[in-house]
Tab-separated table of N, CA and C and ligand atoms in Angstrom:
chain	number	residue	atom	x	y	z
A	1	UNK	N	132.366	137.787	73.085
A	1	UNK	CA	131.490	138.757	73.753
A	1	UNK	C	132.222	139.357	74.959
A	2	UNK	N	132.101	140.846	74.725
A	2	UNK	CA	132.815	141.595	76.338
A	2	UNK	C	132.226	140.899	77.739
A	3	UNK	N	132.745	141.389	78.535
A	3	UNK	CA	132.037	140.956	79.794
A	3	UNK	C	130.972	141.976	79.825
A	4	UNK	N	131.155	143.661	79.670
A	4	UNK	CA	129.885	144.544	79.592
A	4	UNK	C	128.754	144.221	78.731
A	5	UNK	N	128.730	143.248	77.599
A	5	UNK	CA	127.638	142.497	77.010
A	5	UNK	C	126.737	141.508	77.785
A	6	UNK	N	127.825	140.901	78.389
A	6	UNK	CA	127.093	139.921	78.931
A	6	UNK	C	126.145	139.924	79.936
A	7	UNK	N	126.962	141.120	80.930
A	7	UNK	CA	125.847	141.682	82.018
A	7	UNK	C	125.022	142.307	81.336
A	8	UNK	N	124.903	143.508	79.931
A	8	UNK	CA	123.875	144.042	79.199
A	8	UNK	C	123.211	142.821	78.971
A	9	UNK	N	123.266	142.086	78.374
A	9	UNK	CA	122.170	140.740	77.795
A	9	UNK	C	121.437	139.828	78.781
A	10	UNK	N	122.012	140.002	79.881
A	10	UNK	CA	121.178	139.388	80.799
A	10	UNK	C	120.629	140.080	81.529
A	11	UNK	N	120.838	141.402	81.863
A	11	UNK	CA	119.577	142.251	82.761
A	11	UNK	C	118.878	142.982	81.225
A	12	UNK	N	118.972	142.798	80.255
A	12	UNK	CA	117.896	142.872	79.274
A	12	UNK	C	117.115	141.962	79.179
A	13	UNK	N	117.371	140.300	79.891
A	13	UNK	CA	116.868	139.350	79.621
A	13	UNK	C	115.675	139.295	80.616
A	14	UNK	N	116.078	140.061	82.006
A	14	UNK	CA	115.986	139.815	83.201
A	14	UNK	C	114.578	140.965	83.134
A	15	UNK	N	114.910	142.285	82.719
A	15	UNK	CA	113.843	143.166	82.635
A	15	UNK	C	112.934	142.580	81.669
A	16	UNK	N	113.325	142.401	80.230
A	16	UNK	CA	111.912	141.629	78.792
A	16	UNK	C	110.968	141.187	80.201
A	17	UNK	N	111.176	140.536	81.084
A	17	UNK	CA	110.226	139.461	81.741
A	17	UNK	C	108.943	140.252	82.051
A	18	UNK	N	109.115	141.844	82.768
A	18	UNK	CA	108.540	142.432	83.510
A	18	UNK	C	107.129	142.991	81.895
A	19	UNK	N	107.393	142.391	80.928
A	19	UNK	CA	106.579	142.942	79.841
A	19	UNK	C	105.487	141.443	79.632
A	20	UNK	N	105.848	140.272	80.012
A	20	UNK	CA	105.270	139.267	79.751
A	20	UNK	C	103.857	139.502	80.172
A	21	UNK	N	103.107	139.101	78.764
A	21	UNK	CA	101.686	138.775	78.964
A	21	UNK	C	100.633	137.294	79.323
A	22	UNK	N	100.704	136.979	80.311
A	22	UNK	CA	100.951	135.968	81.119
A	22	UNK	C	99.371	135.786	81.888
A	23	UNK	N	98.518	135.945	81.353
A	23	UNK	CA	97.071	136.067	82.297
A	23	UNK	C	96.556	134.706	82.851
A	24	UNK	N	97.590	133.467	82.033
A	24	UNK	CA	96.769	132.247	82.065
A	24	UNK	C	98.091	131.303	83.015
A	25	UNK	N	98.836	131.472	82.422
A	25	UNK	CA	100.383	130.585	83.348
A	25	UNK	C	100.520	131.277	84.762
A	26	UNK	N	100.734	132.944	84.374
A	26	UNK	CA	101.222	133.839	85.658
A	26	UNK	C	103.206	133.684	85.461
A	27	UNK	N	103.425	132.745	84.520
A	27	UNK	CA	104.927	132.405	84.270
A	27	UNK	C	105.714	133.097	83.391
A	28	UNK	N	106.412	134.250	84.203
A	28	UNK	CA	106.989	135.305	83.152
A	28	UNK	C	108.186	134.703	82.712
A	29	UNK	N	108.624	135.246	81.051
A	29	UNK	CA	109.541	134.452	80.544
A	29	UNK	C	109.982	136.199	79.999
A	30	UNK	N	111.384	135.970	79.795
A	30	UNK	CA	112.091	136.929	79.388
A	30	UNK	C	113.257	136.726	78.501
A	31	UNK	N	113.963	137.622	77.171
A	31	UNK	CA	114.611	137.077	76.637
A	31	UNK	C	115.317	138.380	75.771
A	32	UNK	N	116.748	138.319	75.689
A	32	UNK	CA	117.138	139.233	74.765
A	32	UNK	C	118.663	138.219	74.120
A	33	UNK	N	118.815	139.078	72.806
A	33	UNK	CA	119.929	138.656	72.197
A	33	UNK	C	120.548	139.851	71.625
A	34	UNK	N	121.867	139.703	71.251
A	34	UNK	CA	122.600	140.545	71.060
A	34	UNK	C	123.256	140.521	69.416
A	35	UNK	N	122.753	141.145	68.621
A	35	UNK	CA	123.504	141.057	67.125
A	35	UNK	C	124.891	141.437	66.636
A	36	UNK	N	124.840	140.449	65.716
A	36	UNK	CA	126.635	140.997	65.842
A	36	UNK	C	127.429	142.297	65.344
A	37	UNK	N	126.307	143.353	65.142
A	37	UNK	CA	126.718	144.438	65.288
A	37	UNK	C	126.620	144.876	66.698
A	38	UNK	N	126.113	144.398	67.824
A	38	UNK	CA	126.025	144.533	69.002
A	38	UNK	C	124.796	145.347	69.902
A	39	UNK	N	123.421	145.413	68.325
A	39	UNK	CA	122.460	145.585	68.885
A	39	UNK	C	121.812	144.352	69.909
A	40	UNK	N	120.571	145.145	70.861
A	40	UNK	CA	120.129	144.354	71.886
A	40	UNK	C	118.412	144.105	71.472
A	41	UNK	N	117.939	143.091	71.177
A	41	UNK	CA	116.808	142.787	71.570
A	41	UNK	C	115.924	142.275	72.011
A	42	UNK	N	114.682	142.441	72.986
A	42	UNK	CA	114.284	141.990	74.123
A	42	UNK	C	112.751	141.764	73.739
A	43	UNK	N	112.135	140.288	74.189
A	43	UNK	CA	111.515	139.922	74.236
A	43	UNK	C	110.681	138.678	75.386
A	44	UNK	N	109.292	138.807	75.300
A	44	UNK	CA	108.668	138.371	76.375
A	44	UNK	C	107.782	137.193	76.178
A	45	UNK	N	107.453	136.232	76.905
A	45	UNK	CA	106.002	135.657	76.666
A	45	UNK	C	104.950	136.210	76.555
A	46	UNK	N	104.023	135.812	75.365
A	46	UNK	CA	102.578	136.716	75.263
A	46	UNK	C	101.798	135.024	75.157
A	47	UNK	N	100.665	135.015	75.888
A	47	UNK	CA	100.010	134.433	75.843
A	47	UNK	C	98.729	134.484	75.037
A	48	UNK	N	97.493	133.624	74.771
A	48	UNK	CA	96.515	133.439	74.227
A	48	UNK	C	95.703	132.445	74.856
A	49	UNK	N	94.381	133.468	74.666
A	49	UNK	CA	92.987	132.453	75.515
A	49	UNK	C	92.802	131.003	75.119
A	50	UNK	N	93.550	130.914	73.750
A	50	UNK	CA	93.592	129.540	73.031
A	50	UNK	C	95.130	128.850	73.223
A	51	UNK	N	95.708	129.372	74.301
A	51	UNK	CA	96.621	128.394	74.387
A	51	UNK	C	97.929	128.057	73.923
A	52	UNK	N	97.537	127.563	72.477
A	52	UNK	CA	98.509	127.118	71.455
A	52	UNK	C	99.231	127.865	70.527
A	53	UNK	N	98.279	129.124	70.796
A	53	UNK	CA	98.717	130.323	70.389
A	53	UNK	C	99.894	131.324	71.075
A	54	UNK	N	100.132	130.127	72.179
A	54	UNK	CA	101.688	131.034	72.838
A	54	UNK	C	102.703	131.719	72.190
A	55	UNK	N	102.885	132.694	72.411
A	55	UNK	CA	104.622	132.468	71.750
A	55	UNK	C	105.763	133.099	72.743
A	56	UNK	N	106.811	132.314	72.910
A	56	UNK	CA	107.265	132.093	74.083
A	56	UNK	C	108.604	133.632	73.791
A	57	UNK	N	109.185	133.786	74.605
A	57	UNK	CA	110.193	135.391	75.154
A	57	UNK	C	111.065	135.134	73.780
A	58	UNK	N	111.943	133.447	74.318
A	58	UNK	CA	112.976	133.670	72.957
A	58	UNK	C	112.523	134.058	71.480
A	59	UNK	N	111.298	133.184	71.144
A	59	UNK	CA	110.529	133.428	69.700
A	59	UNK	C	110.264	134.967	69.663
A	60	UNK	N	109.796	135.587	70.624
A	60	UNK	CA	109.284	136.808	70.440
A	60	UNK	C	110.792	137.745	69.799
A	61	UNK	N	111.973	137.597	70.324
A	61	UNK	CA	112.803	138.431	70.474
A	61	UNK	C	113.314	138.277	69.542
A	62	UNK	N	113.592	136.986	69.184
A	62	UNK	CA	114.394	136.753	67.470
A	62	UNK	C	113.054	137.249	66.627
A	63	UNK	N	112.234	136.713	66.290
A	63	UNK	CA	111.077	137.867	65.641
A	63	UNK	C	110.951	138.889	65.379
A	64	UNK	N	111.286	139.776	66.752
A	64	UNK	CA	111.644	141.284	66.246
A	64	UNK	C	112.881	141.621	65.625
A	65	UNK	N	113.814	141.081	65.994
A	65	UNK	CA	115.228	141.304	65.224
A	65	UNK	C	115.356	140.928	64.364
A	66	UNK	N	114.460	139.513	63.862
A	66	UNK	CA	114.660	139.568	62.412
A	66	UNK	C	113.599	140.286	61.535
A	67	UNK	N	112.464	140.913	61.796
A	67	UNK	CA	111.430	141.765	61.332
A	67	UNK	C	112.373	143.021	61.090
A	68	UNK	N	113.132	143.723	61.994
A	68	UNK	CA	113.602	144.561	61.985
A	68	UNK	C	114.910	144.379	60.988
A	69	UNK	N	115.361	143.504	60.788
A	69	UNK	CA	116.226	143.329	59.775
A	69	UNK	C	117.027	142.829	59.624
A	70	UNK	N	117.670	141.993	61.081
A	70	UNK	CA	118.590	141.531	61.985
A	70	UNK	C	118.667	140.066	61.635
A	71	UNK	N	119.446	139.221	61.066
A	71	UNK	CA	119.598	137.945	61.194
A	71	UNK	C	120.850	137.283	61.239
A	72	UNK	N	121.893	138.006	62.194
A	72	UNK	CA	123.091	137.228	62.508
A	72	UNK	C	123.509	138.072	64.199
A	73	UNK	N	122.916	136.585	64.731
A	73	UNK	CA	122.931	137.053	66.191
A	73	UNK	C	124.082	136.072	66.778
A	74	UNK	N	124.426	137.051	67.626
A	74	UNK	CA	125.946	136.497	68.924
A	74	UNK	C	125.358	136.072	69.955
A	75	UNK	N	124.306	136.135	70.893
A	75	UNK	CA	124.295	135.727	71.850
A	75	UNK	C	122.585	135.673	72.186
A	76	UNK	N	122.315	134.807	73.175
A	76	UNK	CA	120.746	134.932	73.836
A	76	UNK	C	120.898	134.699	75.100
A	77	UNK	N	120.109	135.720	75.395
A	77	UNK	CA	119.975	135.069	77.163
A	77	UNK	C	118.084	135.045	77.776
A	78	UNK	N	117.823	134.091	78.042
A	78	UNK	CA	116.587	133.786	78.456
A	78	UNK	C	116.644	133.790	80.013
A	79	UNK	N	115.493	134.405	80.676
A	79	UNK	CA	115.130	134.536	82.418
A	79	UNK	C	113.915	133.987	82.573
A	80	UNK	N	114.240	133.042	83.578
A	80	UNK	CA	112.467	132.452	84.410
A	80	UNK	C	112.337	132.895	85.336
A	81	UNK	N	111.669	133.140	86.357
A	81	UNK	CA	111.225	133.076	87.891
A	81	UNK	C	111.369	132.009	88.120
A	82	UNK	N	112.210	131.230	87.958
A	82	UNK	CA	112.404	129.738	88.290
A	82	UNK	C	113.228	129.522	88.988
A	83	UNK	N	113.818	128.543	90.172
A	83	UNK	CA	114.675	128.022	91.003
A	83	UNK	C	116.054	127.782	89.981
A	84	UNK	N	115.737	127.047	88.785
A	84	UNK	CA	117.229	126.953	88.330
A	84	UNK	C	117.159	127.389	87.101
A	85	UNK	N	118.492	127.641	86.662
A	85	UNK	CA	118.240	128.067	85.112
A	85	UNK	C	117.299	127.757	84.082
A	86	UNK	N	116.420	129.116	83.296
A	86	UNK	CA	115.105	127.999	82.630
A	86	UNK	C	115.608	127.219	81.207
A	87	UNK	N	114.974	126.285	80.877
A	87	UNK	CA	115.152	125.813	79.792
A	87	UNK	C	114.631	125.491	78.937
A	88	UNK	N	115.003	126.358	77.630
A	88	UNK	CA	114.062	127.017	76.219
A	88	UNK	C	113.156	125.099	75.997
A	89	UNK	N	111.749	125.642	75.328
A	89	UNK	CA	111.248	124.739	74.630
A	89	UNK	C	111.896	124.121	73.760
A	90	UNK	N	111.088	123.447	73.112
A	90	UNK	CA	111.704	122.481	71.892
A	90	UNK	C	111.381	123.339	70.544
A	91	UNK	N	110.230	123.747	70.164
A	91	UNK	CA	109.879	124.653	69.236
A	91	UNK	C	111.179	126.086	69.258
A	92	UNK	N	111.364	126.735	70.306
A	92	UNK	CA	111.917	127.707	70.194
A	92	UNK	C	113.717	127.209	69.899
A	93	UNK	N	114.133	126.334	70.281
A	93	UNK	CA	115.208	125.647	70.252
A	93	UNK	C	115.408	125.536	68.422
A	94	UNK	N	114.832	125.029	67.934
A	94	UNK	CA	114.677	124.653	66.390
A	94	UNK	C	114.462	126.408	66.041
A	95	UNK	N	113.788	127.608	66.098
A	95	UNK	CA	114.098	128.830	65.725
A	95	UNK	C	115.256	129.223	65.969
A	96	UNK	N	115.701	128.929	66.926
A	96	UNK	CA	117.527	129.297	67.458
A	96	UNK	C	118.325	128.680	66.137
A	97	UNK	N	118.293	127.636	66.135
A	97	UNK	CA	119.350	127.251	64.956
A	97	UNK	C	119.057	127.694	64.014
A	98	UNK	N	117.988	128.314	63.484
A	98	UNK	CA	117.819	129.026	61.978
A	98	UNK	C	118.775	130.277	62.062
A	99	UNK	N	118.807	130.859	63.083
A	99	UNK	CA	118.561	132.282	63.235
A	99	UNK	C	120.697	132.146	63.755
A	100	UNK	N	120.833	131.623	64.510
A	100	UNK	CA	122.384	131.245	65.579
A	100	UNK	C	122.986	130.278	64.939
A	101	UNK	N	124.587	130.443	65.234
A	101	UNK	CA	125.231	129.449	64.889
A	101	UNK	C	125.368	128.508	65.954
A	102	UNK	N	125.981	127.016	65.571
A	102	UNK	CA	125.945	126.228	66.717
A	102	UNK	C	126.666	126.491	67.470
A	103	UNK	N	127.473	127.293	67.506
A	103	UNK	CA	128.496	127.424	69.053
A	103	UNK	C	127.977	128.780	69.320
A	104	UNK	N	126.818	129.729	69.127
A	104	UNK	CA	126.583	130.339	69.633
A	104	UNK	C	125.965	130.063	71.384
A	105	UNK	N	126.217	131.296	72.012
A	105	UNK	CA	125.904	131.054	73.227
A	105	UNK	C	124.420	131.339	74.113
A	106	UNK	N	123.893	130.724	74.676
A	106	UNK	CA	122.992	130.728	74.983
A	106	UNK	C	122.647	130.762	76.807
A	107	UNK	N	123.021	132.075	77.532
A	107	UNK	CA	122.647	132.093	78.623
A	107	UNK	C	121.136	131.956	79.240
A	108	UNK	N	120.707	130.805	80.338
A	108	UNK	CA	119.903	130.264	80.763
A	108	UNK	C	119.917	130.895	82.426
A	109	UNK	N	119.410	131.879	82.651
A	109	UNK	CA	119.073	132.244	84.203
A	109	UNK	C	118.067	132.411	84.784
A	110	UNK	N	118.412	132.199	86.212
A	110	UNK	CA	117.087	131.551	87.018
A	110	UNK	C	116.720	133.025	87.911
A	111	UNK	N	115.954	132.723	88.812
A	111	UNK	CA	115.491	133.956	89.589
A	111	UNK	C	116.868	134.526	90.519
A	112	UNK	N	117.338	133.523	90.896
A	112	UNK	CA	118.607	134.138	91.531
A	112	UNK	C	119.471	134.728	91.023
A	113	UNK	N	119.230	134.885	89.623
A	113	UNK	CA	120.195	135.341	88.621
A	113	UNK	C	121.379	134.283	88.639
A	114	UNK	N	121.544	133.289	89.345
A	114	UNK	CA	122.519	132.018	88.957
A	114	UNK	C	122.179	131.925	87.437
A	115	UNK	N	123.600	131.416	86.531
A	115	UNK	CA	123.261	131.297	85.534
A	115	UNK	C	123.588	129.487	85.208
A	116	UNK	N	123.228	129.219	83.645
A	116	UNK	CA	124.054	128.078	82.956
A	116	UNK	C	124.417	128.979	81.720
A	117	UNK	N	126.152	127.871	81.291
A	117	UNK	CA	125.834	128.627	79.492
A	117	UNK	C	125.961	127.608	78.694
A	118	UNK	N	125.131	127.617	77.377
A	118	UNK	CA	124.980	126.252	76.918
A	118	UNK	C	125.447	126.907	75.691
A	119	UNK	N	125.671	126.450	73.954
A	119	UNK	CA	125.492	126.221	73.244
A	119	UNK	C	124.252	126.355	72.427
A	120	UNK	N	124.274	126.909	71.309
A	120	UNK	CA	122.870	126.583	70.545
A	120	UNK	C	123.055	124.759	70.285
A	121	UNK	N	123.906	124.865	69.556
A	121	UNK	CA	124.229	123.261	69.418
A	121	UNK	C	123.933	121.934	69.970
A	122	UNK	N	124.481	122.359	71.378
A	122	UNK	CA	124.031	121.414	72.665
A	122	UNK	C	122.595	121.549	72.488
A	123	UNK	N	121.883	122.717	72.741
A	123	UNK	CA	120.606	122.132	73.350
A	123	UNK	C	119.630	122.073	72.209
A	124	UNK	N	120.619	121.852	70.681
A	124	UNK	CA	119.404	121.155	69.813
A	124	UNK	C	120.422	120.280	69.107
A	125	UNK	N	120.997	119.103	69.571
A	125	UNK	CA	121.799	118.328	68.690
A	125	UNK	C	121.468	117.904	67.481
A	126	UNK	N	122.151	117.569	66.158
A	126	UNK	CA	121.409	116.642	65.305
A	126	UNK	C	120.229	117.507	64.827
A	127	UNK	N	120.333	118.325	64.761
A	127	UNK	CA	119.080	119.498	64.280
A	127	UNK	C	119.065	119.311	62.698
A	128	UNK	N	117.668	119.446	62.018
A	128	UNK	CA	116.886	119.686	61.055
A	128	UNK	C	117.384	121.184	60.591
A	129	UNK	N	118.036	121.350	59.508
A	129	UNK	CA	118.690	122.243	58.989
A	129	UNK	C	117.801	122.784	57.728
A	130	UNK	N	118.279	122.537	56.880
A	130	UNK	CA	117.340	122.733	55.202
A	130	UNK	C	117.108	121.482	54.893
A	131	UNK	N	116.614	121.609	53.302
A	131	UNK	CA	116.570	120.799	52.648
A	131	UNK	C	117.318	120.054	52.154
A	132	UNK	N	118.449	120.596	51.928
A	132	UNK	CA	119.594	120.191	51.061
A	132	UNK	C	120.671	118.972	51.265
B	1	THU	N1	107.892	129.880	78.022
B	1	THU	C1	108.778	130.748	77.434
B	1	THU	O1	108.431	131.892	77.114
B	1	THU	N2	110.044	130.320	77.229
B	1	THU	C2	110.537	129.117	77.646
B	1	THU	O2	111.714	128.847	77.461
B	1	THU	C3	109.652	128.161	78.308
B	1	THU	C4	108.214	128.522	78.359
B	1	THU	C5	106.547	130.379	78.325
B	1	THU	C6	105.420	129.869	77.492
B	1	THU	C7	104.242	130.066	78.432
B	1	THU	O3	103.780	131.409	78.325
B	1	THU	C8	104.815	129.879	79.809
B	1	THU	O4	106.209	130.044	79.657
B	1	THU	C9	104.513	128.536	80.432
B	1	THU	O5	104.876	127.510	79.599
């Protein structure tokens, strides 16, 4: 990935937030990834009066890219309003590996825009793959 990607993927990550539908947390989550044709797509938390019905920035964003047609992605970058870099659920972690390879990269930034960069791999070791 260029370095001009990387700053694109994270102030795409950084803006998705400002779309979050958030009436019940108030906890904006933001998220874009980059395909390896080098499209960008950006996604948010949307919430539900029921809760369980969340679906969190990263889910949203691979969702649209793969609705749209997209299923071989280079990079993600997720944004919290949080003190330190945020860090994806467990549910959305297990969509990452369907969708990413394991050494794909996965930027984690916080409100300061400080970042981490992890791995899909790392932050779902030992992952549930297929059947086969
Ligand atoms: N959330 C995300 O969108 N991504 C994460 O990585 C962690 C949590 C959302 C879900 C919910 O709307 C709010 O943050 C609080 O959990």
């Amino acid at each position: 990935m260029t370095v001009t990607n990387k700053d694109k993927v994270i102030e795409a990550a950084r803006l998705a937030a400002e779309n979050a539908y958030v009436p019940y947390s108030k906890f904006r989550v933001g998220a874009a990834l980059i395909t390896k044709n080098g499209e960008i797509f950006q996604g948010c938390n949307i919430e539900n009066a029921s809760f369980g019905l969340t679906n969190c920035a990263e889910r949203t964003a691979i969702f649209k890219a793969v609705s749209e047609g997209y299923c071989d992605f280079e990079c993600l970058a997720v944004y919290g309003d949080t003190k330190e870099p945020i860090s994806p659920c467990g549910a959305c972690r297990q969509v990452m590996v369907e969708f990413f390879e394991s050494d794909s990269k996965v930027i984690l930034i916080a409100k300061d825009k400080s970042t981490v960069e992890m791995t899909v791999g790392e932050l779902l070791p030992y992952s549930f793959t297929d059947l086969q």
